Every structure is written in C-alpha cells, then in structure tokens.
Amino acid sequence: MSKKYDASHGQNNPAFLGDDGKIFIPALELELSEKKPPKDDGDYDPYLHRNVEHPTSNSDTLIHLLKGSLGTGILAMPKAFFNSGYLVGSIGTVIIGIICTYCIHLLIKAEYELCKRKKVPSLNYPAVTEAALMEGPSWAKCMAPYVIHVVNTFLLIYQLGTCCVYVVFVSTNIKSISDYYTEEETDVRLFMLIILLPLILINWVRNLKYLAPFSTIANVITMVSFGIICYYMFNEPITFEGREPVGELKHFPLFFGTVLFALEAIGVILPLENEMKTPKSFGGTYGVLNIAMVSIVFLYVGMGFFGYLKFGDSIQGSITLNLPAAEILAQCVKGMLAFAIYITHGLACYVAIDITWTDYLVKRFGSSSKKLFYEYVVRTILVLITFLLAVAIPNLELFISLFGALCLSALGLVFPALIQLFTYWKQISGLEKIFMVLKNAFIVIVGLVGLVVGTYTSLSEIIATFFE
C-alpha cells in the first residue's frame, strides 16, 4: 500500500518534507512476486487501491514540485547562460525542459501500466525499473535483479553531490559577507570547517518532523530572497552590450549539466504522484506536471536570461555572489539563503543516509546492541564525505554541472526511455514498435552523450581548477 512514512521509518528514494512535517519516502525494494493482489473482478485500477493516510491535493502537489525545483539550481542559471549564450541558453533550456517533461510522462505512464499488471497500488523508481526489465526481452530480464542497485547508486551519488553543492553554497555566501568586513580575504575552506559541526548535528536528527518549522521558515526566506534578487537584476536598464547570444561550443556541456541539475525533480515525481488524492490529474495536457514544468522552465529562463544580461562575463556560480557586497540588503539575501540551504542539507542528506543505512548496512548491524551508535557513525561519515569533496574542489558551478550531467542524464532521460521501451516490448509490434524503439533510442543517446561529454567536461574543468 502507498503510505505516508514518518521520518523515523527507514525506507528509500528521494524524500520530500510535507507541510505536516512528515517525510515521504517510498520503499526501496518491492518483492513483486510476494505481493498478494487484492480481489478484483474487473480491470485492476491502481489509483482505486491506494490507501493514503493524508492524500495531497492538486495544489499541494504543484507547490511541492515548485519548492523542489527552486534552490541552488535556479541561482546557477545565469552562469549556465554565460556558458551557452543568452539565445542558445533560452532555446536550449526550453528544449531540455520539454524532453525532461516528456520523460517524466513516460515514467508515470509506465508505472501505472506495470501496477495494473502486477496488481499493486504503486511502485517507486527502483521497483518500476526492475518490473520494466522483467517485461522486456530475455537479456533484460537477466539484468532485472541488479538494476535496483544501479538506480540506487545514481540516487546516492546525486544526493551526496547535491549536499556537496550545498556545502559550497553556504560557505561561499558566508565568505562573501565576511570578506567585506575583513582586511584580507579568508579561504572558503575555513568557513566549510566552521559549518562542519552544525552540518553533522542537523544530520543527526533522525526524525525530520523536528525540522518542519525550520523548513517552512526556509521556504519563506527563499521566496523573499528571490524577490530581492529580482530587484537587483532590474534596478538598472538591461543591456545586450558585451553579451553573447551564442557561447563557446566547449562550454555547452557545462550548460547542459547545470540545466539538468536545476530542472530535474525525477526523484520526487513518483512519491508525489503516489500521494495524490486525484493521481489522474498529475498527467494530461493541463495536468499538475505540465503546469509545474512550464512554470519552472519560465522561471529558469527568466533568471538565466536576465541574470546573464545584468552581470555578463562577471557572473559567478551563484548569482548571489554578484550582489553588491557593501549593501546590507544584499548581505541579508546571502545570509538568508545560506541558512535556507543549510536546512535543506538535512533533507537532502537524509536520502543518502537512508539508502546507505536502511537498505544495505542495517542488514549487518541491525541486530547489534550498538545499532544506534553505528547509525550515527554512518550519518557522520556521509556528512564528512560531502565536506571533504567540497573542500577538495570548492567550485559551485562545476559541482552543479558534474552531478547534473552524471546522475540526472541517467535518472531523468536514459532510464525513463528504457523503462517505457521494456514495459511495452511485448505489447506492441510493427511500425508502432519501430517508432517506439527509434524514439527511445534517440532519448537514450542524448542522455548518454550528455552523461559522458558533460561529466568529462566538468571533470576536466575541475582538474584544471585543482591544479591551477
């Protein structure tokens, strides 16, 4: 059954904090063969068999989608437009947004179809992938038992990468404030060390409902901060002078990775849809997903376009770093967003902790009398990993591009296309099947090229920065 889990329960998949303070996390592994189908005389409709304790409305789901997409990613969009040029960036963001939205639709429809066949109310991302491969050709079935771990690996890398981005973001914004009041610039790594203990402590919170009030405050702060950033973008006339419509080709992979990181909310899509009161309203031409994605793409294009036109070649990895250092209002924005992202670190790292501890290590340490101690050790180690990566390469835009290209190319493009392909492998034939294969092959190729080229470019830039 689809359930709303309290944060003290250890399940998996990207989590999101509801307005009631509860964390939504679907189960990692669903033993399909052991799932007893409910009695049903007609066609099984998964939507009618979901038992959700507190179902969300369409507006609630829309807000969750918007909240999940407005963070460090949108603040990095002006830098992405610097890499692509304002014309290519505008068109490219729309195209990438359309492809991402289409792939999410593929995932949602495949989940519904697989739920009907398996007679289960809902499936999470790893379970959908496993079930889809079981419906495909024989060689795909052989891979089904292992695909859950592949998906979880990408999810784990992405969540830890996101936490690295948060560490760099918080530290660089605090540094930006501090440098104005000190005679000499302070190394950003010192600020990372200063916030290390608070990061560890917030990730020792085992029940995220205790963070709910702070999360609400962080959301309000974020909205107010975006409004102030818009004020700084438009307080002077916009000019195209010195702004390139088309960027250098070698920088386009960095643009691709950043936009994917910013746009993709693939990890929360299925949990959100599974918790809806009217899940049929999620898809469709005027459904919640399309409304959310159109709004998100519009906001991202606007932030990237006008942010780049405002600051030009001087744009930094986060637009907050370009705000006037001497103005109190700008300093407040940096401080408020640093606090908001600090709170968000606890939510993002919770998913990595849950995957690592609940789904793998608890099997080994679960019966130990020191189980709680080991769990805190795991939580601390994961925070230290994000801290050490951030210390090694304190470069915000390259981290965003790297993890966008590496993880979200796979999770947001490649896997949804393969899931649809295998789900309907035996159900369709002829020209329809050929079209489906060609269409999904194109998406897979785009995703793989983005993954390989984007990851290579980001790593090359990181190495060059590291050895400067």
JSON list of N, CA and C in Angstrom, two decimals, residues 281-352:
[
{"chain": "A", "resi": 281, "resn": "SER", "atom": "N", "xyz": [-4.96, 13.44, -12.20]},
{"chain": "A", "resi": 281, "resn": "SER", "atom": "CA", "xyz": [-4.77, 14.85, -12.54]},
{"chain": "A", "resi": 281, "resn": "SER", "atom": "C", "xyz": [-3.30, 15.22, -12.67]},
{"chain": "A", "resi": 282, "resn": "PHE", "atom": "N", "xyz": [-2.41, 14.28, -12.35]},
{"chain": "A", "resi": 282, "resn": "PHE", "atom": "CA", "xyz": [-0.99, 14.60, -12.41]},
{"chain": "A", "resi": 282, "resn": "PHE", "atom": "C", "xyz": [-0.51, 14.75, -13.84]},
{"chain": "A", "resi": 283, "resn": "GLY", "atom": "N", "xyz": [-0.92, 13.81, -14.71]},
{"chain": "A", "resi": 283, "resn": "GLY", "atom": "CA", "xyz": [-0.55, 13.88, -16.11]},
{"chain": "A", "resi": 283, "resn": "GLY", "atom": "C", "xyz": [-1.58, 14.67, -16.91]},
{"chain": "A", "resi": 284, "resn": "GLY", "atom": "N", "xyz": [-1.59, 14.45, -18.21]},
{"chain": "A", "resi": 284, "resn": "GLY", "atom": "CA", "xyz": [-2.56, 15.16, -19.04]},
{"chain": "A", "resi": 284, "resn": "GLY", "atom": "C", "xyz": [-2.03, 16.50, -19.51]},
{"chain": "A", "resi": 285, "resn": "THR", "atom": "N", "xyz": [-2.68, 17.02, -20.54]},
{"chain": "A", "resi": 285, "resn": "THR", "atom": "CA", "xyz": [-2.25, 18.27, -21.15]},
{"chain": "A", "resi": 285, "resn": "THR", "atom": "C", "xyz": [-2.24, 19.41, -20.16]},
{"chain": "A", "resi": 286, "resn": "TYR", "atom": "N", "xyz": [-3.26, 19.50, -19.34]},
{"chain": "A", "resi": 286, "resn": "TYR", "atom": "CA", "xyz": [-3.35, 20.58, -18.35]},
{"chain": "A", "resi": 286, "resn": "TYR", "atom": "C", "xyz": [-3.19, 20.04, -16.94]},
{"chain": "A", "resi": 287, "resn": "GLY", "atom": "N", "xyz": [-2.44, 18.97, -16.81]},
{"chain": "A", "resi": 287, "resn": "GLY", "atom": "CA", "xyz": [-2.22, 18.35, -15.52]},
{"chain": "A", "resi": 287, "resn": "GLY", "atom": "C", "xyz": [-1.22, 19.09, -14.67]},
{"chain": "A", "resi": 288, "resn": "VAL", "atom": "N", "xyz": [-1.06, 18.62, -13.43]},
{"chain": "A", "resi": 288, "resn": "VAL", "atom": "CA", "xyz": [-0.16, 19.27, -12.47]},
{"chain": "A", "resi": 288, "resn": "VAL", "atom": "C", "xyz": [1.27, 19.29, -12.99]},
{"chain": "A", "resi": 289, "resn": "LEU", "atom": "N", "xyz": [1.72, 18.18, -13.59]},
{"chain": "A", "resi": 289, "resn": "LEU", "atom": "CA", "xyz": [3.10, 18.10, -14.06]},
{"chain": "A", "resi": 289, "resn": "LEU", "atom": "C", "xyz": [3.40, 19.15, -15.11]},
{"chain": "A", "resi": 290, "resn": "ASN", "atom": "N", "xyz": [2.55, 19.25, -16.12]},
{"chain": "A", "resi": 290, "resn": "ASN", "atom": "CA", "xyz": [2.80, 20.22, -17.19]},
{"chain": "A", "resi": 290, "resn": "ASN", "atom": "C", "xyz": [2.75, 21.66, -16.69]},
{"chain": "A", "resi": 291, "resn": "ILE", "atom": "N", "xyz": [1.79, 21.95, -15.82]},
{"chain": "A", "resi": 291, "resn": "ILE", "atom": "CA", "xyz": [1.69, 23.30, -15.26]},
{"chain": "A", "resi": 291, "resn": "ILE", "atom": "C", "xyz": [2.96, 23.64, -14.49]},
{"chain": "A", "resi": 292, "resn": "ALA", "atom": "N", "xyz": [3.43, 22.68, -13.67]},
{"chain": "A", "resi": 292, "resn": "ALA", "atom": "CA", "xyz": [4.63, 22.90, -12.87]},
{"chain": "A", "resi": 292, "resn": "ALA", "atom": "C", "xyz": [5.85, 23.09, -13.75]},
{"chain": "A", "resi": 293, "resn": "MET", "atom": "N", "xyz": [6.01, 22.22, -14.75]},
{"chain": "A", "resi": 293, "resn": "MET", "atom": "CA", "xyz": [7.21, 22.29, -15.58]},
{"chain": "A", "resi": 293, "resn": "MET", "atom": "C", "xyz": [7.24, 23.54, -16.45]},
{"chain": "A", "resi": 294, "resn": "VAL", "atom": "N", "xyz": [6.08, 23.95, -16.96]},
{"chain": "A", "resi": 294, "resn": "VAL", "atom": "CA", "xyz": [6.03, 25.21, -17.74]},
{"chain": "A", "resi": 294, "resn": "VAL", "atom": "C", "xyz": [6.43, 26.38, -16.85]},
{"chain": "A", "resi": 295, "resn": "SER", "atom": "N", "xyz": [5.91, 26.39, -15.62]},
{"chain": "A", "resi": 295, "resn": "SER", "atom": "CA", "xyz": [6.25, 27.47, -14.69]},
{"chain": "A", "resi": 295, "resn": "SER", "atom": "C", "xyz": [7.73, 27.45, -14.36]},
{"chain": "A", "resi": 296, "resn": "ILE", "atom": "N", "xyz": [8.27, 26.26, -14.11]},
{"chain": "A", "resi": 296, "resn": "ILE", "atom": "CA", "xyz": [9.68, 26.13, -13.73]},
{"chain": "A", "resi": 296, "resn": "ILE", "atom": "C", "xyz": [10.59, 26.57, -14.88]},
{"chain": "A", "resi": 297, "resn": "VAL", "atom": "N", "xyz": [10.29, 26.11, -16.10]},
{"chain": "A", "resi": 297, "resn": "VAL", "atom": "CA", "xyz": [11.10, 26.49, -17.25]},
{"chain": "A", "resi": 297, "resn": "VAL", "atom": "C", "xyz": [11.04, 28.00, -17.46]},
{"chain": "A", "resi": 298, "resn": "PHE", "atom": "N", "xyz": [9.87, 28.58, -17.31]},
{"chain": "A", "resi": 298, "resn": "PHE", "atom": "CA", "xyz": [9.71, 30.03, -17.45]},
{"chain": "A", "resi": 298, "resn": "PHE", "atom": "C", "xyz": [10.57, 30.77, -16.43]},
{"chain": "A", "resi": 299, "resn": "LEU", "atom": "N", "xyz": [10.55, 30.33, -15.17]},
{"chain": "A", "resi": 299, "resn": "LEU", "atom": "CA", "xyz": [11.34, 30.96, -14.12]},
{"chain": "A", "resi": 299, "resn": "LEU", "atom": "C", "xyz": [12.83, 30.81, -14.38]},
{"chain": "A", "resi": 300, "resn": "TYR", "atom": "N", "xyz": [13.23, 29.62, -14.85]},
{"chain": "A", "resi": 300, "resn": "TYR", "atom": "CA", "xyz": [14.64, 29.36, -15.06]},
{"chain": "A", "resi": 300, "resn": "TYR", "atom": "C", "xyz": [15.19, 30.15, -16.25]},
{"chain": "A", "resi": 301, "resn": "VAL", "atom": "N", "xyz": [14.41, 30.22, -17.31]},
{"chain": "A", "resi": 301, "resn": "VAL", "atom": "CA", "xyz": [14.82, 31.02, -18.46]},
{"chain": "A", "resi": 301, "resn": "VAL", "atom": "C", "xyz": [14.92, 32.49, -18.06]},
{"chain": "A", "resi": 302, "resn": "GLY", "atom": "N", "xyz": [13.95, 32.96, -17.29]},
{"chain": "A", "resi": 302, "resn": "GLY", "atom": "CA", "xyz": [13.97, 34.35, -16.85]},
{"chain": "A", "resi": 302, "resn": "GLY", "atom": "C", "xyz": [15.18, 34.67, -15.98]},
{"chain": "A", "resi": 303, "resn": "MET", "atom": "N", "xyz": [15.46, 33.79, -15.01]},
{"chain": "A", "resi": 303, "resn": "MET", "atom": "CA", "xyz": [16.61, 34.01, -14.13]},
{"chain": "A", "resi": 303, "resn": "MET", "atom": "C", "xyz": [17.92, 33.94, -14.91]},
{"chain": "A", "resi": 304, "resn": "GLY", "atom": "N", "xyz": [18.03, 32.95, -15.79]},
{"chain": "A", "resi": 304, "resn": "GLY", "atom": "CA", "xyz": [19.26, 32.80, -16.58]},
{"chain": "A", "resi": 304, "resn": "GLY", "atom": "C", "xyz": [19.47, 33.95, -17.55]},
{"chain": "A", "resi": 305, "resn": "PHE", "atom": "N", "xyz": [18.41, 34.32, -18.26]},
{"chain": "A", "resi": 305, "resn": "PHE", "atom": "CA", "xyz": [18.49, 35.35, -19.30]},
{"chain": "A", "resi": 305, "resn": "PHE", "atom": "C", "xyz": [18.83, 36.71, -18.69]},
{"chain": "A", "resi": 306, "resn": "PHE", "atom": "N", "xyz": [18.00, 37.15, -17.74]},
{"chain": "A", "resi": 306, "resn": "PHE", "atom": "CA", "xyz": [18.20, 38.49, -17.19]},
{"chain": "A", "resi": 306, "resn": "PHE", "atom": "C", "xyz": [19.39, 38.55, -16.24]},
{"chain": "A", "resi": 307, "resn": "GLY", "atom": "N", "xyz": [19.69, 37.43, -15.57]},
{"chain": "A", "resi": 307, "resn": "GLY", "atom": "CA", "xyz": [20.87, 37.40, -14.71]},
{"chain": "A", "resi": 307, "resn": "GLY", "atom": "C", "xyz": [22.15, 37.55, -15.51]},
{"chain": "A", "resi": 308, "resn": "TYR", "atom": "N", "xyz": [22.20, 36.87, -16.67]},
{"chain": "A", "resi": 308, "resn": "TYR", "atom": "CA", "xyz": [23.38, 36.98, -17.53]},
{"chain": "A", "resi": 308, "resn": "TYR", "atom": "C", "xyz": [23.48, 38.38, -18.15]},
{"chain": "A", "resi": 309, "resn": "LEU", "atom": "N", "xyz": [22.35, 38.92, -18.60]},
{"chain": "A", "resi": 309, "resn": "LEU", "atom": "CA", "xyz": [22.37, 40.26, -19.17]},
{"chain": "A", "resi": 309, "resn": "LEU", "atom": "C", "xyz": [22.80, 41.30, -18.14]},
{"chain": "A", "resi": 310, "resn": "LYS", "atom": "N", "xyz": [22.42, 41.09, -16.89]},
{"chain": "A", "resi": 310, "resn": "LYS", "atom": "CA", "xyz": [22.75, 42.04, -15.83]},
{"chain": "A", "resi": 310, "resn": "LYS", "atom": "C", "xyz": [24.25, 42.03, -15.52]},
{"chain": "A", "resi": 311, "resn": "PHE", "atom": "N", "xyz": [24.83, 40.83, -15.34]},
{"chain": "A", "resi": 311, "resn": "PHE", "atom": "CA", "xyz": [26.20, 40.75, -14.84]},
{"chain": "A", "resi": 311, "resn": "PHE", "atom": "C", "xyz": [27.22, 40.32, -15.89]},
{"chain": "A", "resi": 312, "resn": "GLY", "atom": "N", "xyz": [26.77, 39.81, -17.04]},
{"chain": "A", "resi": 312, "resn": "GLY", "atom": "CA", "xyz": [27.67, 39.50, -18.13]},
{"chain": "A", "resi": 312, "resn": "GLY", "atom": "C", "xyz": [28.77, 38.52, -17.78]},
{"chain": "A", "resi": 313, "resn": "ASP", "atom": "N", "xyz": [29.99, 38.80, -18.24]},
{"chain": "A", "resi": 313, "resn": "ASP", "atom": "CA", "xyz": [31.11, 37.89, -18.04]},
{"chain": "A", "resi": 313, "resn": "ASP", "atom": "C", "xyz": [31.52, 37.77, -16.58]},
{"chain": "A", "resi": 314, "resn": "SER", "atom": "N", "xyz": [31.08, 38.68, -15.74]},
{"chain": "A", "resi": 314, "resn": "SER", "atom": "CA", "xyz": [31.47, 38.63, -14.32]},
{"chain": "A", "resi": 314, "resn": "SER", "atom": "C", "xyz": [30.57, 37.72, -13.50]},
{"chain": "A", "resi": 315, "resn": "ILE", "atom": "N", "xyz": [29.57, 37.11, -14.12]},
{"chain": "A", "resi": 315, "resn": "ILE", "atom": "CA", "xyz": [28.63, 36.27, -13.39]},
{"chain": "A", "resi": 315, "resn": "ILE", "atom": "C", "xyz": [29.36, 35.10, -12.73]},
{"chain": "A", "resi": 316, "resn": "GLN", "atom": "N", "xyz": [28.98, 34.79, -11.50]},
{"chain": "A", "resi": 316, "resn": "GLN", "atom": "CA", "xyz": [29.62, 33.72, -10.75]},
{"chain": "A", "resi": 316, "resn": "GLN", "atom": "C", "xyz": [28.70, 32.51, -10.65]},
{"chain": "A", "resi": 317, "resn": "GLY", "atom": "N", "xyz": [29.18, 31.48, -9.95]},
{"chain": "A", "resi": 317, "resn": "GLY", "atom": "CA", "xyz": [28.44, 30.21, -9.89]},
{"chain": "A", "resi": 317, "resn": "GLY", "atom": "C", "xyz": [27.06, 30.34, -9.29]},
{"chain": "A", "resi": 318, "resn": "SER", "atom": "N", "xyz": [26.89, 31.29, -8.40]},
{"chain": "A", "resi": 318, "resn": "SER", "atom": "CA", "xyz": [25.57, 31.63, -7.85]},
{"chain": "A", "resi": 318, "resn": "SER", "atom": "C", "xyz": [25.39, 33.12, -8.00]},
{"chain": "A", "resi": 319, "resn": "ILE", "atom": "N", "xyz": [24.25, 33.54, -8.47]},
{"chain": "A", "resi": 319, "resn": "ILE", "atom": "CA", "xyz": [24.01, 34.97, -8.71]},
{"chain": "A", "resi": 319, "resn": "ILE", "atom": "C", "xyz": [24.09, 35.77, -7.42]},
{"chain": "A", "resi": 320, "resn": "THR", "atom": "N", "xyz": [23.90, 35.12, -6.27]},
{"chain": "A", "resi": 320, "resn": "THR", "atom": "CA", "xyz": [24.00, 35.83, -5.00]},
{"chain": "A", "resi": 320, "resn": "THR", "atom": "C", "xyz": [25.40, 36.43, -4.80]},
{"chain": "A", "resi": 321, "resn": "LEU", "atom": "N", "xyz": [26.41, 35.78, -5.36]},
{"chain": "A", "resi": 321, "resn": "LEU", "atom": "CA", "xyz": [27.78, 36.25, -5.20]},
{"chain": "A", "resi": 321, "resn": "LEU", "atom": "C", "xyz": [28.07, 37.50, -6.02]},
{"chain": "A", "resi": 322, "resn": "ASN", "atom": "N", "xyz": [27.16, 37.85, -6.93]},
{"chain": "A", "resi": 322, "resn": "ASN", "atom": "CA", "xyz": [27.32, 39.07, -7.73]},
{"chain": "A", "resi": 322, "resn": "ASN", "atom": "C", "xyz": [26.59, 40.26, -7.13]},
{"chain": "A", "resi": 323, "resn": "LEU", "atom": "N", "xyz": [25.82, 40.04, -6.09]},
{"chain": "A", "resi": 323, "resn": "LEU", "atom": "CA", "xyz": [25.10, 41.15, -5.47]},
{"chain": "A", "resi": 323, "resn": "LEU", "atom": "C", "xyz": [26.09, 42.08, -4.78]},
{"chain": "A", "resi": 324, "resn": "PRO", "atom": "N", "xyz": [25.78, 43.38, -4.68]},
{"chain": "A", "resi": 324, "resn": "PRO", "atom": "CA", "xyz": [26.71, 44.36, -4.11]},
{"chain": "A", "resi": 324, "resn": "PRO", "atom": "C", "xyz": [27.15, 43.98, -2.70]},
{"chain": "A", "resi": 325, "resn": "ALA", "atom": "N", "xyz": [28.46, 43.80, -2.51]},
{"chain": "A", "resi": 325, "resn": "ALA", "atom": "CA", "xyz": [28.98, 43.34, -1.22]},
{"chain": "A", "resi": 325, "resn": "ALA", "atom": "C", "xyz": [28.77, 44.36, -0.11]},
{"chain": "A", "resi": 326, "resn": "ALA", "atom": "N", "xyz": [28.69, 45.64, -0.47]},
{"chain": "A", "resi": 326, "resn": "ALA", "atom": "CA", "xyz": [28.63, 46.70, 0.54]},
{"chain": "A", "resi": 326, "resn": "ALA", "atom": "C", "xyz": [27.21, 46.98, 1.02]},
{"chain": "A", "resi": 327, "resn": "GLU", "atom": "N", "xyz": [26.21, 46.46, 0.34]},
{"chain": "A", "resi": 327, "resn": "GLU", "atom": "CA", "xyz": [24.82, 46.78, 0.69]},
{"chain": "A", "resi": 327, "resn": "GLU", "atom": "C", "xyz": [24.27, 45.77, 1.68]},
{"chain": "A", "resi": 328, "resn": "ILE", "atom": "N", "xyz": [23.67, 46.27, 2.75]},
{"chain": "A", "resi": 328, "resn": "ILE", "atom": "CA", "xyz": [23.13, 45.42, 3.80]},
{"chain": "A", "resi": 328, "resn": "ILE", "atom": "C", "xyz": [22.05, 44.47, 3.27]},
{"chain": "A", "resi": 329, "resn": "LEU", "atom": "N", "xyz": [21.21, 45.00, 2.34]},
{"chain": "A", "resi": 329, "resn": "LEU", "atom": "CA", "xyz": [20.14, 44.18, 1.78]},
{"chain": "A", "resi": 329, "resn": "LEU", "atom": "C", "xyz": [20.70, 42.96, 1.05]},
{"chain": "A", "resi": 330, "resn": "ALA", "atom": "N", "xyz": [21.77, 43.18, 0.28]},
{"chain": "A", "resi": 330, "resn": "ALA", "atom": "CA", "xyz": [22.40, 42.08, -0.44]},
{"chain": "A", "resi": 330, "resn": "ALA", "atom": "C", "xyz": [23.04, 41.09, 0.53]},
{"chain": "A", "resi": 331, "resn": "GLN", "atom": "N", "xyz": [23.65, 41.60, 1.59]},
{"chain": "A", "resi": 331, "resn": "GLN", "atom": "CA", "xyz": [24.24, 40.73, 2.59]},
{"chain": "A", "resi": 331, "resn": "GLN", "atom": "C", "xyz": [23.17, 39.89, 3.28]},
{"chain": "A", "resi": 332, "resn": "CYS", "atom": "N", "xyz": [22.02, 40.49, 3.51]},
{"chain": "A", "resi": 332, "resn": "CYS", "atom": "CA", "xyz": [20.90, 39.75, 4.12]},
{"chain": "A", "resi": 332, "resn": "CYS", "atom": "C", "xyz": [20.45, 38.59, 3.23]},
{"chain": "A", "resi": 333, "resn": "VAL", "atom": "N", "xyz": [20.39, 38.86, 1.92]},
{"chain": "A", "resi": 333, "resn": "VAL", "atom": "CA", "xyz": [19.99, 37.81, 0.97]},
{"chain": "A", "resi": 333, "resn": "VAL", "atom": "C", "xyz": [20.96, 36.64, 1.05]},
{"chain": "A", "resi": 334, "resn": "LYS", "atom": "N", "xyz": [22.24, 36.94, 1.04]},
{"chain": "A", "resi": 334, "resn": "LYS", "atom": "CA", "xyz": [23.25, 35.87, 1.10]},
{"chain": "A", "resi": 334, "resn": "LYS", "atom": "C", "xyz": [23.14, 35.08, 2.40]},
{"chain": "A", "resi": 335, "resn": "GLY", "atom": "N", "xyz": [22.97, 35.79, 3.50]},
{"chain": "A", "resi": 335, "resn": "GLY", "atom": "CA", "xyz": [22.85, 35.11, 4.79]},
{"chain": "A", "resi": 335, "resn": "GLY", "atom": "C", "xyz": [21.58, 34.29, 4.90]},
{"chain": "A", "resi": 336, "resn": "MET", "atom": "N", "xyz": [20.47, 34.83, 4.41]},
{"chain": "A", "resi": 336, "resn": "MET", "atom": "CA", "xyz": [19.19, 34.11, 4.49]},
{"chain": "A", "resi": 336, "resn": "MET", "atom": "C", "xyz": [19.21, 32.85, 3.64]},
{"chain": "A", "resi": 337, "resn": "LEU", "atom": "N", "xyz": [19.75, 32.97, 2.42]},
{"chain": "A", "resi": 337, "resn": "LEU", "atom": "CA", "xyz": [19.80, 31.79, 1.55]},
{"chain": "A", "resi": 337, "resn": "LEU", "atom": "C", "xyz": [20.80, 30.77, 2.07]},
{"chain": "A", "resi": 338, "resn": "ALA", "atom": "N", "xyz": [21.88, 31.22, 2.71]},
{"chain": "A", "resi": 338, "resn": "ALA", "atom": "CA", "xyz": [22.82, 30.29, 3.32]},
{"chain": "A", "resi": 338, "resn": "ALA", "atom": "C", "xyz": [22.12, 29.48, 4.42]},
{"chain": "A", "resi": 339, "resn": "PHE", "atom": "N", "xyz": [21.29, 30.15, 5.21]},
{"chain": "A", "resi": 339, "resn": "PHE", "atom": "CA", "xyz": [20.53, 29.44, 6.25]},
{"chain": "A", "resi": 339, "resn": "PHE", "atom": "C", "xyz": [19.53, 28.47, 5.64]},
{"chain": "A", "resi": 340, "resn": "ALA", "atom": "N", "xyz": [18.82, 28.92, 4.61]},
{"chain": "A", "resi": 340, "resn": "ALA", "atom": "CA", "xyz": [17.80, 28.07, 3.97]},
{"chain": "A", "resi": 340, "resn": "ALA", "atom": "C", "xyz": [18.43, 26.81, 3.37]},
{"chain": "A", "resi": 341, "resn": "ILE", "atom": "N", "xyz": [19.57, 26.97, 2.71]},
{"chain": "A", "resi": 341, "resn": "ILE", "atom": "CA", "xyz": [20.23, 25.82, 2.10]},
{"chain": "A", "resi": 341, "resn": "ILE", "atom": "C", "xyz": [20.85, 24.91, 3.17]},
{"chain": "A", "resi": 342, "resn": "TYR", "atom": "N", "xyz": [21.29, 25.50, 4.29]},
{"chain": "A", "resi": 342, "resn": "TYR", "atom": "CA", "xyz": [21.78, 24.69, 5.41]},
{"chain": "A", "resi": 342, "resn": "TYR", "atom": "C", "xyz": [20.68, 23.76, 5.91]},
{"chain": "A", "resi": 343, "resn": "ILE", "atom": "N", "xyz": [19.48, 24.27, 6.06]},
{"chain": "A", "resi": 343, "resn": "ILE", "atom": "CA", "xyz": [18.36, 23.42, 6.48]},
{"chain": "A", "resi": 343, "resn": "ILE", "atom": "C", "xyz": [18.09, 22.35, 5.44]},
{"chain": "A", "resi": 344, "resn": "THR", "atom": "N", "xyz": [18.16, 22.72, 4.17]},
{"chain": "A", "resi": 344, "resn": "THR", "atom": "CA", "xyz": [17.89, 21.78, 3.09]},
{"chain": "A", "resi": 344, "resn": "THR", "atom": "C", "xyz": [18.92, 20.66, 3.05]},
{"chain": "A", "resi": 345, "resn": "HIS", "atom": "N", "xyz": [20.14, 20.92, 3.51]},
{"chain": "A", "resi": 345, "resn": "HIS", "atom": "CA", "xyz": [21.17, 19.88, 3.56]},
{"chain": "A", "resi": 345, "resn": "HIS", "atom": "C", "xyz": [20.69, 18.70, 4.39]},
{"chain": "A", "resi": 346, "resn": "GLY", "atom": "N", "xyz": [20.00, 18.96, 5.49]},
{"chain": "A", "resi": 346, "resn": "GLY", "atom": "CA", "xyz": [19.48, 17.88, 6.33]},
{"chain": "A", "resi": 346, "resn": "GLY", "atom": "C", "xyz": [18.46, 17.02, 5.61]},
{"chain": "A", "resi": 347, "resn": "LEU", "atom": "N", "xyz": [17.68, 17.63, 4.73]},
{"chain": "A", "resi": 347, "resn": "LEU", "atom": "CA", "xyz": [16.68, 16.88, 3.97]},
{"chain": "A", "resi": 347, "resn": "LEU", "atom": "C", "xyz": [17.34, 16.07, 2.87]},
{"chain": "A", "resi": 348, "resn": "ALA", "atom": "N", "xyz": [18.29, 16.68, 2.15]},
{"chain": "A", "resi": 348, "resn": "ALA", "atom": "CA", "xyz": [18.93, 16.01, 1.02]},
{"chain": "A", "resi": 348, "resn": "ALA", "atom": "C", "xyz": [19.80, 14.85, 1.50]},
{"chain": "A", "resi": 349, "resn": "CYS", "atom": "N", "xyz": [20.55, 15.09, 2.56]},
{"chain": "A", "resi": 349, "resn": "CYS", "atom": "CA", "xyz": [21.45, 14.04, 3.04]},
{"chain": "A", "resi": 349, "resn": "CYS", "atom": "C", "xyz": [20.69, 12.90, 3.69]},
{"chain": "A", "resi": 350, "resn": "TYR", "atom": "N", "xyz": [19.45, 13.17, 4.15]},
{"chain": "A", "resi": 350, "resn": "TYR", "atom": "CA", "xyz": [18.64, 12.11, 4.74]},
{"chain": "A", "resi": 350, "resn": "TYR", "atom": "C", "xyz": [18.42, 10.97, 3.77]},
{"chain": "A", "resi": 351, "resn": "VAL", "atom": "N", "xyz": [18.23, 11.31, 2.50]},
{"chain": "A", "resi": 351, "resn": "VAL", "atom": "CA", "xyz": [18.01, 10.28, 1.48]},
{"chain": "A", "resi": 351, "resn": "VAL", "atom": "C", "xyz": [19.24, 9.41, 1.33]},
{"chain": "A", "resi": 352, "resn": "ALA", "atom": "N", "xyz": [20.42, 10.04, 1.27]},
{"chain": "A", "resi": 352, "resn": "ALA", "atom": "CA", "xyz": [21.67, 9.29, 1.16]},
{"chain": "A", "resi": 352, "resn": "ALA", "atom": "C", "xyz": [21.87, 8.40, 2.38]}
]
